[in-house]
Amino acid sequence: MSALPPPSAALPRVARDQRDWQAPSWCRCRAGACAQRHAVLAMAAPEERGAGGAAEEAFLTFYSEVKQIEKRDSVLTSKNQIDRLTRPGSSYFNLNPFEVLQMDPEATDEEIKKRFRQLSILVHPDKNQDDADRAQKAFEAVDKAYKLLLDQEQKKRALDVIQAGKEYVEHTVKEKKKQLKKDGKPPNVEEDDPEVFKQAVYKQTMKLFAELEIKRKEREAKEMHERKRQREEEIEAQEKAKREREWQKNFEESRDGRVDSWRNFQANTKGKKEKKNRTFLRPPKVKMEQRE
């Protein structure tokens, strides 16, 4: 958005009827984003539209809001979004689907759908061919967050984590104030600042998402190890059964040969015994008679 003209040149023309007033040509704000300020300026009395007065104050407020919109929309560039979604530690930063889509937890399904379309176009690899690898990772993060929020059960779990983070910070602030009061000090803490409180909730929420992810990975690793062990036992049992079947098969196939071999062995042994036990009568040796 180009720089806005000075207040004196930017004030809209005086109109007798609010319907005759139109937004100035330099205004490119979103529909509804500053419509209320336009209406204030349009309906202001002529004496209030002069230099200074309520019109000047209304314009300055309007100008401030426009600058905030500019600042907010400046992140809606492909490079900034790809950098945000692929920065170091993004595997944990991107666990919160609302943070990935940069949406409030109270956002409606229609708002989430609209935001998904906007971000998916910005980071789509086809639109960022000069940085396709990182764009692909960013697109996958956006797509995963959107699909997670489409699942009402998964969405509720994410909301529960965010609520738990908020309640933890509130409890911590309460305990801090109680301790300060006990020490006789003013019960003022830095979390009294809405921005500081919001940042504390963000950090605690991210920590909770990270802890849940670590536990999930540990559980998956344990389950995978158990499945691997069971599979190894199944393979060992199958190989053992296979060896037993092969042994039984070989045993059956060689039975006839073993029987024949045993019969031959028995027959040969019997013949040898009979031959060994057979005796022949031999006449005694005749001794020559010796005479004296």
CSV table of C-alpha atoms in Angstrom, one decimal, residues 13-257:
chain,number,residue,atom,x,y,z
A,13,ARG,CA,-15.4,15.8,0.5
A,14,VAL,CA,-18.3,17.3,2.4
A,15,ALA,CA,-21.5,15.5,1.6
A,16,ARG,CA,-25.0,16.5,2.6
A,17,ASP,CA,-26.1,12.9,2.6
A,18,GLN,CA,-24.0,10.0,3.9
A,19,ARG,CA,-25.0,8.0,0.8
A,20,ASP,CA,-23.2,10.5,-1.4
A,21,TRP,CA,-19.9,10.0,0.4
A,22,GLN,CA,-17.3,7.6,-1.1
A,23,ALA,CA,-14.0,6.3,0.2
A,24,PRO,CA,-11.0,8.4,-1.1
A,25,SER,CA,-9.1,7.0,-4.0
A,26,TRP,CA,-6.0,6.4,-1.8
A,27,CYS,CA,-7.9,4.1,0.5
A,28,ARG,CA,-7.3,0.4,-0.2
A,29,CYS,CA,-8.3,-1.0,3.1
A,30,ARG,CA,-10.3,-4.1,3.4
A,31,ALA,CA,-14.1,-4.0,3.3
A,32,GLY,CA,-15.3,-3.4,6.8
A,33,ALA,CA,-11.8,-2.8,8.2
A,34,CYS,CA,-12.2,1.0,8.4
A,35,ALA,CA,-15.7,1.5,7.2
A,36,GLN,CA,-16.7,2.8,10.6
A,37,ARG,CA,-14.1,5.5,10.4
A,38,HIS,CA,-15.2,6.4,6.9
A,39,ALA,CA,-18.8,6.8,8.3
A,40,VAL,CA,-17.6,9.0,11.1
A,41,LEU,CA,-15.9,11.3,8.7
A,42,ALA,CA,-18.9,11.3,6.3
A,43,MET,CA,-21.5,12.0,9.0
A,44,ALA,CA,-19.4,14.7,10.8
A,45,ALA,CA,-21.0,18.1,10.9
A,46,PRO,CA,-19.4,20.8,8.6
A,47,GLU,CA,-18.0,22.6,11.5
A,48,GLU,CA,-16.4,19.4,12.7
A,49,ARG,CA,-14.8,18.8,9.3
A,50,GLY,CA,-12.7,21.9,9.6
A,51,ALA,CA,-9.1,22.0,10.6
A,52,GLY,CA,-8.7,20.4,14.0
A,53,GLY,CA,-11.7,19.3,16.0
A,54,ALA,CA,-13.4,15.9,16.0
A,55,ALA,CA,-12.8,15.3,12.3
A,56,GLU,CA,-9.0,15.6,12.8
A,57,GLU,CA,-9.1,13.3,15.7
A,58,ALA,CA,-11.3,10.8,13.8
A,59,PHE,CA,-8.9,10.9,10.9
A,60,LEU,CA,-5.9,10.3,13.1
A,61,THR,CA,-7.6,7.3,14.6
A,62,PHE,CA,-8.5,6.1,11.2
A,63,TYR,CA,-5.0,6.6,9.9
A,64,SER,CA,-3.6,4.7,12.8
A,65,GLU,CA,-5.9,1.7,12.1
A,66,VAL,CA,-5.0,1.7,8.5
A,67,LYS,CA,-1.3,1.6,9.4
A,68,GLN,CA,-2.0,-1.3,11.7
A,69,ILE,CA,-3.8,-3.1,8.8
A,70,GLU,CA,-0.7,-2.4,6.6
A,71,LYS,CA,1.6,-3.9,9.2
A,72,ARG,CA,-0.6,-6.9,9.6
A,73,ASP,CA,-1.0,-7.5,5.9
A,74,SER,CA,2.8,-7.0,5.3
A,75,VAL,CA,3.3,-10.6,6.5
A,76,LEU,CA,1.0,-11.9,3.8
A,77,THR,CA,3.7,-12.3,1.2
A,78,SER,CA,5.0,-15.6,-0.1
A,79,LYS,CA,8.5,-15.1,1.2
A,80,ASN,CA,7.5,-14.1,4.7
A,81,GLN,CA,5.0,-17.0,5.1
A,82,ILE,CA,7.5,-19.6,3.8
A,83,ASP,CA,10.2,-18.2,6.1
A,84,ARG,CA,7.7,-18.4,9.0
A,85,LEU,CA,6.6,-21.9,8.3
A,86,THR,CA,10.1,-23.3,7.7
A,87,ARG,CA,12.1,-21.5,10.3
A,88,PRO,CA,14.4,-23.4,12.7
A,89,GLY,CA,12.2,-25.4,15.1
A,90,SER,CA,9.2,-25.2,12.8
A,91,SER,CA,8.5,-28.9,13.5
A,92,TYR,CA,7.4,-27.7,17.0
A,93,PHE,CA,6.2,-24.2,16.1
A,94,ASN,CA,3.8,-25.7,13.6
A,95,LEU,CA,2.1,-28.1,16.0
A,96,ASN,CA,-0.5,-25.5,16.9
A,97,PRO,CA,-2.8,-25.4,13.8
A,98,PHE,CA,-4.2,-22.1,14.8
A,99,GLU,CA,-0.7,-20.6,14.8
A,100,VAL,CA,0.1,-22.1,11.4
A,101,LEU,CA,-3.0,-20.5,9.9
A,102,GLN,CA,-2.6,-17.4,12.1
A,103,MET,CA,-6.2,-17.7,13.3
A,104,ASP,CA,-7.8,-17.1,16.7
A,105,PRO,CA,-9.1,-20.2,18.4
A,106,GLU,CA,-12.6,-18.6,18.2
A,107,ALA,CA,-12.5,-18.4,14.4
A,108,THR,CA,-15.4,-20.0,12.6
A,109,ASP,CA,-15.0,-22.9,10.1
A,110,GLU,CA,-15.7,-20.5,7.2
A,111,GLU,CA,-13.0,-18.1,8.4
A,112,ILE,CA,-10.5,-21.0,8.7
A,113,LYS,CA,-11.4,-22.2,5.2
A,114,LYS,CA,-10.9,-18.7,3.8
A,115,ARG,CA,-7.6,-18.3,5.5
A,116,PHE,CA,-6.4,-21.7,4.3
A,117,ARG,CA,-7.2,-20.7,0.7
A,118,GLN,CA,-5.2,-17.5,1.1
A,119,LEU,CA,-2.1,-19.1,2.7
A,120,SER,CA,-2.1,-22.1,0.4
A,121,ILE,CA,-2.0,-19.9,-2.7
A,122,LEU,CA,0.8,-17.8,-1.2
A,123,VAL,CA,3.1,-20.8,-0.3
A,124,HIS,CA,2.1,-23.2,-3.1
A,125,PRO,CA,5.2,-24.6,-4.8
A,126,ASP,CA,3.9,-23.7,-8.3
A,127,LYS,CA,3.8,-20.1,-7.2
A,128,ASN,CA,7.3,-20.2,-5.7
A,129,GLN,CA,9.3,-22.2,-8.2
A,130,ASP,CA,12.5,-20.4,-7.2
A,131,ASP,CA,12.1,-21.8,-3.7
A,132,ALA,CA,10.1,-24.9,-4.4
A,133,ASP,CA,11.5,-27.2,-1.7
A,134,ARG,CA,10.8,-24.8,1.2
A,135,ALA,CA,7.5,-23.8,-0.4
A,136,GLN,CA,6.5,-27.5,-0.5
A,137,LYS,CA,7.2,-27.8,3.3
A,138,ALA,CA,5.3,-24.7,4.0
A,139,PHE,CA,2.3,-25.8,1.9
A,140,GLU,CA,2.3,-29.2,3.7
A,141,ALA,CA,2.3,-27.4,7.1
A,142,VAL,CA,-0.7,-25.3,6.0
A,143,ASP,CA,-2.5,-28.3,4.5
A,144,LYS,CA,-2.0,-30.4,7.6
A,145,ALA,CA,-3.2,-27.6,10.0
A,146,TYR,CA,-6.3,-27.1,7.9
A,147,LYS,CA,-7.2,-30.8,7.7
A,148,LEU,CA,-6.6,-31.1,11.5
A,149,LEU,CA,-9.1,-28.3,12.1
A,150,LEU,CA,-11.6,-29.9,9.8
A,151,ASP,CA,-11.7,-32.9,12.2
A,152,GLN,CA,-13.8,-31.7,15.1
A,153,GLU,CA,-12.2,-34.1,17.5
A,154,GLN,CA,-8.7,-33.0,16.6
A,155,LYS,CA,-9.8,-29.4,16.7
A,156,LYS,CA,-11.2,-29.9,20.2
A,157,ARG,CA,-7.9,-31.4,21.4
A,158,ALA,CA,-6.0,-28.4,20.0
A,159,LEU,CA,-8.5,-26.0,21.8
A,160,ASP,CA,-8.1,-28.0,25.0
A,161,VAL,CA,-4.3,-27.6,24.8
A,162,ILE,CA,-4.6,-23.8,24.2
A,163,GLN,CA,-7.1,-23.5,27.1
A,164,ALA,CA,-4.7,-25.5,29.4
A,165,GLY,CA,-1.9,-23.1,28.5
A,166,LYS,CA,-4.0,-20.1,29.3
A,167,GLU,CA,-5.2,-21.6,32.6
A,168,TYR,CA,-1.6,-22.4,33.6
A,169,VAL,CA,-0.5,-18.8,32.9
A,170,GLU,CA,-3.5,-17.5,34.9
A,171,HIS,CA,-2.6,-19.7,37.8
A,172,THR,CA,1.0,-18.6,37.7
A,173,VAL,CA,0.0,-14.9,37.7
A,174,LYS,CA,-2.3,-15.5,40.6
A,175,GLU,CA,0.4,-17.2,42.6
A,176,LYS,CA,2.8,-14.4,41.8
A,177,LYS,CA,0.4,-11.8,43.0
A,178,LYS,CA,-0.4,-13.8,46.1
A,179,GLN,CA,3.4,-14.0,46.9
A,180,LEU,CA,3.8,-10.3,46.3
A,181,LYS,CA,0.9,-9.5,48.6
A,182,LYS,CA,2.3,-11.8,51.2
A,183,ASP,CA,5.7,-10.0,51.0
A,184,GLY,CA,3.9,-6.6,51.4
A,185,LYS,CA,4.6,-5.5,47.9
A,186,PRO,CA,2.3,-4.1,45.2
A,187,PRO,CA,0.6,-7.0,43.4
A,188,ASN,CA,1.7,-5.9,40.0
A,189,VAL,CA,3.2,-8.3,37.6
A,190,GLU,CA,4.4,-7.9,34.0
A,191,GLU,CA,1.6,-10.3,32.8
A,192,ASP,CA,-0.9,-7.5,33.6
A,193,ASP,CA,0.1,-6.1,30.2
A,194,PRO,CA,-2.2,-7.9,27.7
A,195,GLU,CA,0.6,-8.3,25.2
A,196,VAL,CA,2.9,-9.8,27.8
A,197,PHE,CA,0.1,-12.1,29.0
A,198,LYS,CA,-0.7,-13.1,25.4
A,199,GLN,CA,3.0,-13.9,24.8
A,200,ALA,CA,3.2,-16.0,28.0
A,201,VAL,CA,0.1,-18.0,26.9
A,202,TYR,CA,1.7,-18.5,23.5
A,203,LYS,CA,5.0,-19.8,25.0
A,204,GLN,CA,3.2,-22.1,27.4
A,205,THR,CA,0.9,-23.4,24.7
A,206,MET,CA,3.8,-24.1,22.4
A,207,LYS,CA,5.5,-25.9,25.3
A,208,LEU,CA,2.4,-28.1,25.9
A,209,PHE,CA,2.1,-28.9,22.2
A,210,ALA,CA,5.8,-29.9,22.1
A,211,GLU,CA,5.5,-32.1,25.2
A,212,LEU,CA,2.5,-33.9,23.7
A,213,GLU,CA,4.4,-34.4,20.4
A,214,ILE,CA,7.4,-35.8,22.3
A,215,LYS,CA,5.2,-38.2,24.2
A,216,ARG,CA,3.4,-39.2,21.0
A,217,LYS,CA,6.8,-39.9,19.3
A,218,GLU,CA,8.0,-41.9,22.3
A,219,ARG,CA,4.7,-43.9,22.3
A,220,GLU,CA,5.0,-44.6,18.5
A,221,ALA,CA,8.6,-45.7,19.0
A,222,LYS,CA,7.6,-48.0,21.8
A,223,GLU,CA,4.8,-49.4,19.7
A,224,MET,CA,7.0,-49.8,16.7
A,225,HIS,CA,9.6,-51.6,18.8
A,226,GLU,CA,6.9,-53.9,20.2
A,227,ARG,CA,5.5,-54.6,16.7
A,228,LYS,CA,9.1,-55.3,15.5
A,229,ARG,CA,9.6,-57.8,18.4
A,230,GLN,CA,6.4,-59.5,17.7
A,231,ARG,CA,7.2,-59.7,14.0
A,232,GLU,CA,10.6,-61.2,14.7
A,233,GLU,CA,9.0,-63.8,17.0
A,234,GLU,CA,6.4,-64.6,14.3
A,235,ILE,CA,9.2,-65.0,11.7
A,236,GLU,CA,11.2,-67.3,14.1
A,237,ALA,CA,8.1,-69.4,14.7
A,238,GLN,CA,7.4,-69.7,11.0
A,239,GLU,CA,11.0,-70.7,10.3
A,240,LYS,CA,10.9,-73.3,13.1
A,241,ALA,CA,7.7,-74.7,11.8
A,242,LYS,CA,9.2,-74.8,8.3
A,243,ARG,CA,12.2,-76.7,9.5
A,244,GLU,CA,10.0,-79.2,11.4
A,245,ARG,CA,7.9,-79.7,8.2
A,246,GLU,CA,11.0,-80.3,6.1
A,247,TRP,CA,12.4,-82.7,8.6
A,248,GLN,CA,9.2,-84.6,8.8
A,249,LYS,CA,8.9,-84.7,5.0
A,250,ASN,CA,12.5,-86.0,4.7
A,251,PHE,CA,11.9,-88.5,7.4
A,252,GLU,CA,8.8,-89.9,5.6
A,253,GLU,CA,10.5,-90.0,2.2
A,254,SER,CA,13.5,-91.9,3.6
A,255,ARG,CA,11.4,-94.4,5.6
A,256,ASP,CA,11.4,-97.1,2.9
A,257,GLY,CA,15.1,-96.8,2.3
